[in-house]
Amino acid sequence: RRRQWPQATPGGGLDAQGAAPAAAIAAALDAPGADQLVLQREYFSQSIDTAALELDNGNAWFDAATATLHLVVATQSPQEIAADGPRMLAASGVGVKNLVLHPCYTVGYGSKDHNPFPFYALMAGLYGDGRPARLANDRYEQFQASLKRHSFRIRYRIAVDRKTGKFGIFQGDMVGDGGGRQNFSPSVCLVAATAAQSIYYFPQSDLASTVIASRALDAGSARGYGTLQSMGATEMLVDEVAAQLKLDPIELRQRNVFTSGMKNTQGAIPGGAQRADEVLARCRAHPLWRDRDKRKREYEAAHPGKQYGVGFGSVEKVL
């Protein structure tokens, strides 16, 4: 379905303070001067599996003699199970008086944080007639049911000075899909917006992010946590600006790189030394980048029907 993007308009009450500058930014992008390049692009990142090597699994058994249920489970949220598990068991009517939880170390990259699977194992243990009940996904089941990375639809607009290549305005509107249950959607939504600027300095910016609920699979705090979606789109936009201005893509980044003492898009000055400029300088001087055109000609001449290319991207999570 085609999404109708809302237009920024001045509002009232608590929204008025932010809506008026947002409207001014939108107006400037709608009517740029002759010396301004304005690009508007839309990006989409799909819902994907986190592909944790440790699939969801758990063992549980109920000792009726002591009214104790034992649960061995891999989770990134043991405190959540320790708090909510007893509440579930108290409402079961089976007469459980004790929960002994054995949380196991796991690397889930967010796929096992606030995950409902441990509670499935807990409930299965009530019906084992004293024998251990084991639930364990195979790879296909994990793909079907595990927490996903949030899918995002992003619209960016950027204004760039044609002569200097300096960025002026950055506007972003992002809509994420959290699936049927809220996991970390509010904070994923927030971080996607705060990370969108990546390694760049923007004198003016207006970034809005929303996460919706849907019938899709639940999405969680996958590694990267909203930043991969927004920063990846930013890098593609910057590459397109470089092509439009006929500038070396790394040179364009150097002209706009965020350095120590600058304010980020939230108006804060990040602590510590910002060293993305050093990274860009070393990458630009590397033979793989410096000689890419020559290597492309030589490779394609020696390998008819094949193509050679070198791309570049540089990101920083949440300045």
Coordinates of C-alpha atoms in Angstrom, one line a residue:
R1 CA 0.0 0.0 0.0
R2 CA 1.2 3.5 -0.7
R3 CA 1.7 5.6 2.4
Q4 CA 0.5 9.2 2.4
W5 CA 3.3 11.1 4.2
P6 CA 1.9 13.8 6.5
Q7 CA 3.0 17.4 6.0
A8 CA 4.6 19.3 8.8
T9 CA 2.2 22.1 9.9
P10 CA 2.3 24.4 12.9
G11 CA 0.4 23.0 15.8
G12 CA -0.9 24.2 19.2
G13 CA -0.2 23.5 22.8
L14 CA 2.9 21.4 23.6
D15 CA 3.5 20.7 19.9
A16 CA 3.7 24.3 18.8
Q17 CA 7.3 24.8 19.9
G18 CA 8.6 22.1 17.6
A19 CA 6.1 22.3 14.8
A20 CA 6.8 25.9 13.8
P21 CA 10.6 25.2 13.0
A22 CA 9.6 22.0 11.3
A23 CA 7.2 23.9 9.1
A24 CA 9.9 26.4 8.3
I25 CA 12.3 23.6 7.3
A26 CA 9.6 22.0 5.1
A27 CA 9.0 25.3 3.4
A28 CA 12.7 25.8 2.7
L29 CA 12.9 22.4 1.2
D30 CA 9.8 23.0 -0.9
A31 CA 11.2 26.2 -2.4
P32 CA 15.0 25.8 -2.7
G33 CA 17.2 28.5 -4.2
A34 CA 19.1 28.0 -7.5
D35 CA 22.3 27.2 -5.6
Q36 CA 20.6 24.4 -3.6
L37 CA 20.3 20.8 -4.5
V38 CA 17.3 19.1 -2.9
L39 CA 16.9 15.4 -3.1
Q40 CA 13.9 13.4 -1.7
R41 CA 14.1 9.6 -1.5
E42 CA 12.2 6.8 0.1
Y43 CA 13.8 3.7 1.5
F44 CA 12.5 0.4 2.8
S45 CA 14.1 -2.2 5.1
Q46 CA 12.3 -5.5 5.5
S47 CA 11.6 -7.5 8.6
I48 CA 14.4 -9.9 8.9
D49 CA 15.5 -12.7 11.2
T50 CA 18.4 -12.0 13.6
A51 CA 19.8 -15.5 12.9
A52 CA 21.1 -16.2 16.4
L53 CA 23.0 -19.5 16.4
E54 CA 21.4 -20.5 19.7
L55 CA 17.8 -21.3 18.8
D56 CA 15.1 -20.8 21.4
N57 CA 14.8 -23.7 23.8
G58 CA 13.9 -24.6 27.3
N59 CA 13.4 -27.4 29.8
A60 CA 10.8 -27.5 32.6
W61 CA 9.5 -30.0 35.1
F62 CA 7.0 -29.9 37.9
D63 CA 7.7 -31.6 41.2
A64 CA 4.3 -32.2 42.7
A65 CA 5.6 -33.3 46.0
T66 CA 7.2 -30.0 46.7
A67 CA 4.9 -27.9 44.5
T68 CA 8.0 -26.7 42.7
L69 CA 8.4 -26.0 39.0
H70 CA 11.9 -25.9 37.7
L71 CA 12.7 -24.0 34.5
V72 CA 16.0 -24.1 32.5
V73 CA 15.9 -21.5 29.7
A74 CA 18.1 -19.3 27.6
T75 CA 17.0 -15.7 27.9
Q76 CA 18.3 -12.2 27.9
S77 CA 15.6 -11.2 30.4
P78 CA 15.9 -13.4 33.5
Q79 CA 14.4 -10.7 35.7
E80 CA 11.3 -10.6 33.6
I81 CA 10.8 -14.3 33.9
A82 CA 11.5 -14.3 37.6
A83 CA 8.8 -11.6 38.1
D84 CA 6.1 -12.6 35.6
G85 CA 6.6 -16.4 35.8
P86 CA 5.2 -16.7 39.4
R87 CA 2.2 -14.5 38.4
M88 CA 1.4 -16.9 35.6
L89 CA 1.8 -20.0 37.8
A90 CA -0.3 -18.5 40.6
A91 CA -3.2 -18.1 38.1
S92 CA -2.9 -21.6 36.7
G93 CA -4.8 -23.5 39.4
V94 CA -2.2 -26.3 39.4
G95 CA -1.0 -25.4 42.9
V96 CA 2.6 -24.3 42.2
K97 CA 4.2 -22.7 45.2
N98 CA 7.8 -22.3 44.1
L99 CA 9.6 -21.5 40.8
V100 CA 13.2 -22.4 40.5
L101 CA 14.7 -20.5 37.6
H102 CA 17.9 -21.5 35.9
P103 CA 18.6 -18.8 33.3
C104 CA 21.4 -19.8 30.9
Y105 CA 23.9 -17.6 29.3
T106 CA 22.9 -16.8 25.7
V107 CA 23.9 -14.6 22.9
G108 CA 20.6 -13.6 21.3
Y109 CA 21.5 -10.2 19.8
G110 CA 18.1 -9.0 21.1
S111 CA 16.2 -11.9 19.8
K112 CA 15.9 -13.4 23.3
D113 CA 15.1 -10.1 25.1
H114 CA 11.5 -9.8 26.3
N115 CA 10.8 -12.9 24.3
P116 CA 7.7 -15.0 25.0
F117 CA 9.3 -18.3 24.3
P118 CA 10.5 -19.0 27.9
F119 CA 6.9 -18.7 29.1
Y120 CA 5.9 -21.4 26.6
A121 CA 8.5 -23.7 28.1
L122 CA 7.3 -22.8 31.6
M123 CA 3.7 -23.8 30.7
A124 CA 4.7 -27.0 29.0
G125 CA 6.4 -28.1 32.3
L126 CA 3.0 -28.1 34.0
Y127 CA 1.8 -30.9 31.8
G128 CA 4.7 -33.3 31.9
D129 CA 3.3 -35.5 34.8
G130 CA 6.5 -34.9 36.7
R131 CA 8.7 -35.7 33.7
P132 CA 10.8 -33.0 32.1
A133 CA 9.2 -31.3 29.1
R134 CA 11.6 -29.8 26.5
L135 CA 10.7 -27.3 23.8
A136 CA 13.3 -26.6 21.2
N137 CA 13.0 -24.8 17.9
D138 CA 14.6 -26.1 14.8
R139 CA 16.0 -23.5 12.4
Y140 CA 12.8 -23.3 10.4
E141 CA 10.6 -22.9 13.5
Q142 CA 13.0 -20.2 14.7
F143 CA 12.6 -18.3 11.5
Q144 CA 8.9 -18.6 11.8
A145 CA 8.5 -17.4 15.3
S146 CA 11.5 -15.6 16.7
L147 CA 11.7 -11.8 17.3
K148 CA 12.7 -9.9 14.1
R149 CA 14.5 -6.7 13.3
H150 CA 12.0 -3.9 12.8
S151 CA 11.0 -3.1 9.2
F152 CA 11.2 0.6 8.4
R153 CA 9.9 2.8 5.7
I154 CA 11.9 6.0 5.5
R155 CA 11.5 9.3 3.6
Y156 CA 14.5 11.6 3.6
R157 CA 14.9 15.1 2.1
I158 CA 18.3 16.8 2.1
A159 CA 19.4 20.3 0.9
V160 CA 23.0 20.7 -0.2
D161 CA 24.9 23.7 -1.4
R162 CA 25.9 23.0 -5.0
K163 CA 29.1 25.0 -4.9
T164 CA 30.5 23.9 -1.6
G165 CA 28.9 20.5 -1.2
K166 CA 28.0 21.4 2.4
F167 CA 24.8 19.9 3.8
G168 CA 22.2 22.4 4.9
I169 CA 18.9 20.7 5.9
F170 CA 18.1 17.1 6.7
Q171 CA 14.5 16.1 7.1
G172 CA 13.4 12.5 7.9
D173 CA 10.1 10.8 8.4
M174 CA 10.4 7.1 9.6
V175 CA 7.7 4.5 10.2
G176 CA 8.7 1.2 11.8
D177 CA 6.7 -2.0 12.1
G178 CA 6.8 -3.5 15.6
G179 CA 4.5 -6.5 14.9
G180 CA 1.7 -7.7 17.1
R181 CA 3.2 -7.1 20.6
Q182 CA 5.3 -4.2 21.9
N183 CA 8.8 -5.3 22.6
F184 CA 11.4 -2.5 22.4
S185 CA 9.6 -0.5 19.8
P186 CA 9.5 2.8 21.6
S187 CA 13.2 2.9 22.1
V188 CA 14.0 1.4 18.7
C189 CA 11.9 4.2 17.2
L190 CA 13.8 6.9 19.2
V191 CA 17.3 5.6 18.4
A192 CA 16.5 5.3 14.7
A193 CA 15.8 9.1 14.7
T194 CA 18.8 10.1 16.8
A195 CA 21.2 7.9 14.8
A196 CA 20.0 9.1 11.3
Q197 CA 22.6 11.8 11.0
S198 CA 25.4 9.2 11.3
I199 CA 28.8 10.8 10.9
Y200 CA 27.5 14.1 9.4
Y201 CA 26.8 17.6 10.6
F202 CA 23.5 19.2 9.7
P203 CA 23.0 22.9 10.6
Q204 CA 19.2 22.3 10.4
S205 CA 17.3 19.0 10.9
D206 CA 13.8 17.7 11.5
L207 CA 13.5 14.0 12.2
A208 CA 10.3 12.2 13.1
S209 CA 10.0 8.5 13.9
T210 CA 6.9 6.4 14.6
V211 CA 6.5 2.7 15.2
I212 CA 3.2 1.0 14.6
A213 CA 1.6 -2.3 15.6
S214 CA 0.6 -4.7 12.9
R215 CA -0.1 -8.4 12.2
A216 CA 3.5 -9.0 11.4
L217 CA 5.8 -11.1 13.6
D218 CA 7.0 -9.3 16.7
A219 CA 10.1 -7.2 16.3
G220 CA 12.6 -6.7 19.1
S221 CA 15.9 -5.1 20.0
A222 CA 18.0 -6.6 17.2
R223 CA 21.7 -5.7 17.1
G224 CA 22.0 -2.3 15.7
Y225 CA 18.7 -1.3 17.4
G226 CA 17.0 0.9 14.8
T227 CA 20.3 2.5 13.7
L228 CA 21.0 0.2 10.8
Q229 CA 17.8 1.1 9.1
S230 CA 18.2 4.9 9.3
M231 CA 22.0 5.1 8.9
G232 CA 21.9 2.7 5.9
A233 CA 19.4 5.0 4.2
T234 CA 21.5 8.0 5.0
E235 CA 24.6 6.5 3.4
M236 CA 22.6 5.7 0.2
L237 CA 21.4 9.3 0.1
V238 CA 24.9 10.7 0.6
D239 CA 26.2 8.6 -2.3
E240 CA 23.4 9.9 -4.5
V241 CA 24.3 13.5 -3.6
A242 CA 27.9 12.8 -4.5
A243 CA 26.9 11.4 -7.9
Q244 CA 24.6 14.5 -8.5
L245 CA 27.4 16.9 -7.6
K246 CA 30.1 14.8 -9.4
L247 CA 32.2 14.6 -6.2
D248 CA 34.3 11.8 -4.9
P249 CA 31.9 10.2 -2.3
I250 CA 34.6 10.2 0.4
E251 CA 35.4 13.8 -0.3
L252 CA 31.8 14.8 0.1
R253 CA 31.8 13.0 3.4
Q254 CA 34.9 14.9 4.5
R255 CA 33.3 18.2 3.7
N256 CA 30.4 17.3 6.0
V257 CA 31.9 15.1 8.7
F258 CA 30.9 15.7 12.3
T259 CA 33.9 16.8 14.4
S260 CA 34.6 17.4 18.1
G261 CA 32.6 20.3 19.5
M262 CA 29.8 20.2 17.0
K263 CA 26.1 19.9 18.0
N264 CA 24.2 16.8 16.9
T265 CA 20.7 16.8 15.7
Q266 CA 19.4 16.8 19.3
G267 CA 21.4 19.9 20.1
A268 CA 23.9 18.2 22.3
I269 CA 27.7 18.2 22.0
P270 CA 28.9 14.6 22.3
G271 CA 31.7 13.9 24.8
G272 CA 35.1 12.6 23.7
A273 CA 37.0 13.0 20.5
Q274 CA 35.2 12.5 17.3
R275 CA 37.5 10.8 14.8
A276 CA 35.5 10.0 11.8
D277 CA 37.5 12.6 9.9
E278 CA 40.6 10.5 10.4
V279 CA 38.9 7.3 9.2
L280 CA 37.7 9.1 6.0
A281 CA 41.2 10.4 5.3
R282 CA 42.9 7.0 5.6
C283 CA 40.2 5.3 3.5
R284 CA 40.5 7.9 0.8
A285 CA 44.2 7.3 0.6
H286 CA 43.9 3.5 0.5
P287 CA 44.9 2.0 -2.9
L288 CA 41.6 0.0 -3.0
W289 CA 39.8 3.4 -3.2
R290 CA 42.4 5.6 -4.8
D291 CA 43.0 3.2 -7.7
R292 CA 39.4 2.0 -8.1
D293 CA 38.8 3.4 -11.6
K294 CA 42.1 2.0 -13.0
R295 CA 41.4 -1.4 -11.4
K296 CA 37.8 -1.4 -12.8
R297 CA 39.1 -0.8 -16.3
E298 CA 41.7 -3.4 -16.1
Y299 CA 39.5 -6.1 -14.5
E300 CA 36.6 -5.6 -16.9
A301 CA 39.0 -5.7 -19.9
A302 CA 40.4 -9.0 -18.7
H303 CA 37.1 -10.5 -17.6
P304 CA 34.4 -9.8 -20.3
G305 CA 30.9 -10.0 -19.0
K306 CA 31.9 -9.3 -15.4
Q307 CA 31.9 -6.0 -13.6
Y308 CA 34.2 -4.6 -10.9
G309 CA 33.2 -1.9 -8.3
V310 CA 34.3 -0.5 -5.0
G311 CA 31.8 1.3 -2.7
F312 CA 32.2 3.1 0.6
G313 CA 30.1 3.7 3.7
S314 CA 31.0 5.1 7.1
V315 CA 28.5 5.2 10.0
E316 CA 28.5 6.0 13.7
K317 CA 25.8 4.9 16.0
V318 CA 24.2 7.7 17.9
L319 CA 26.5 10.7 18.1

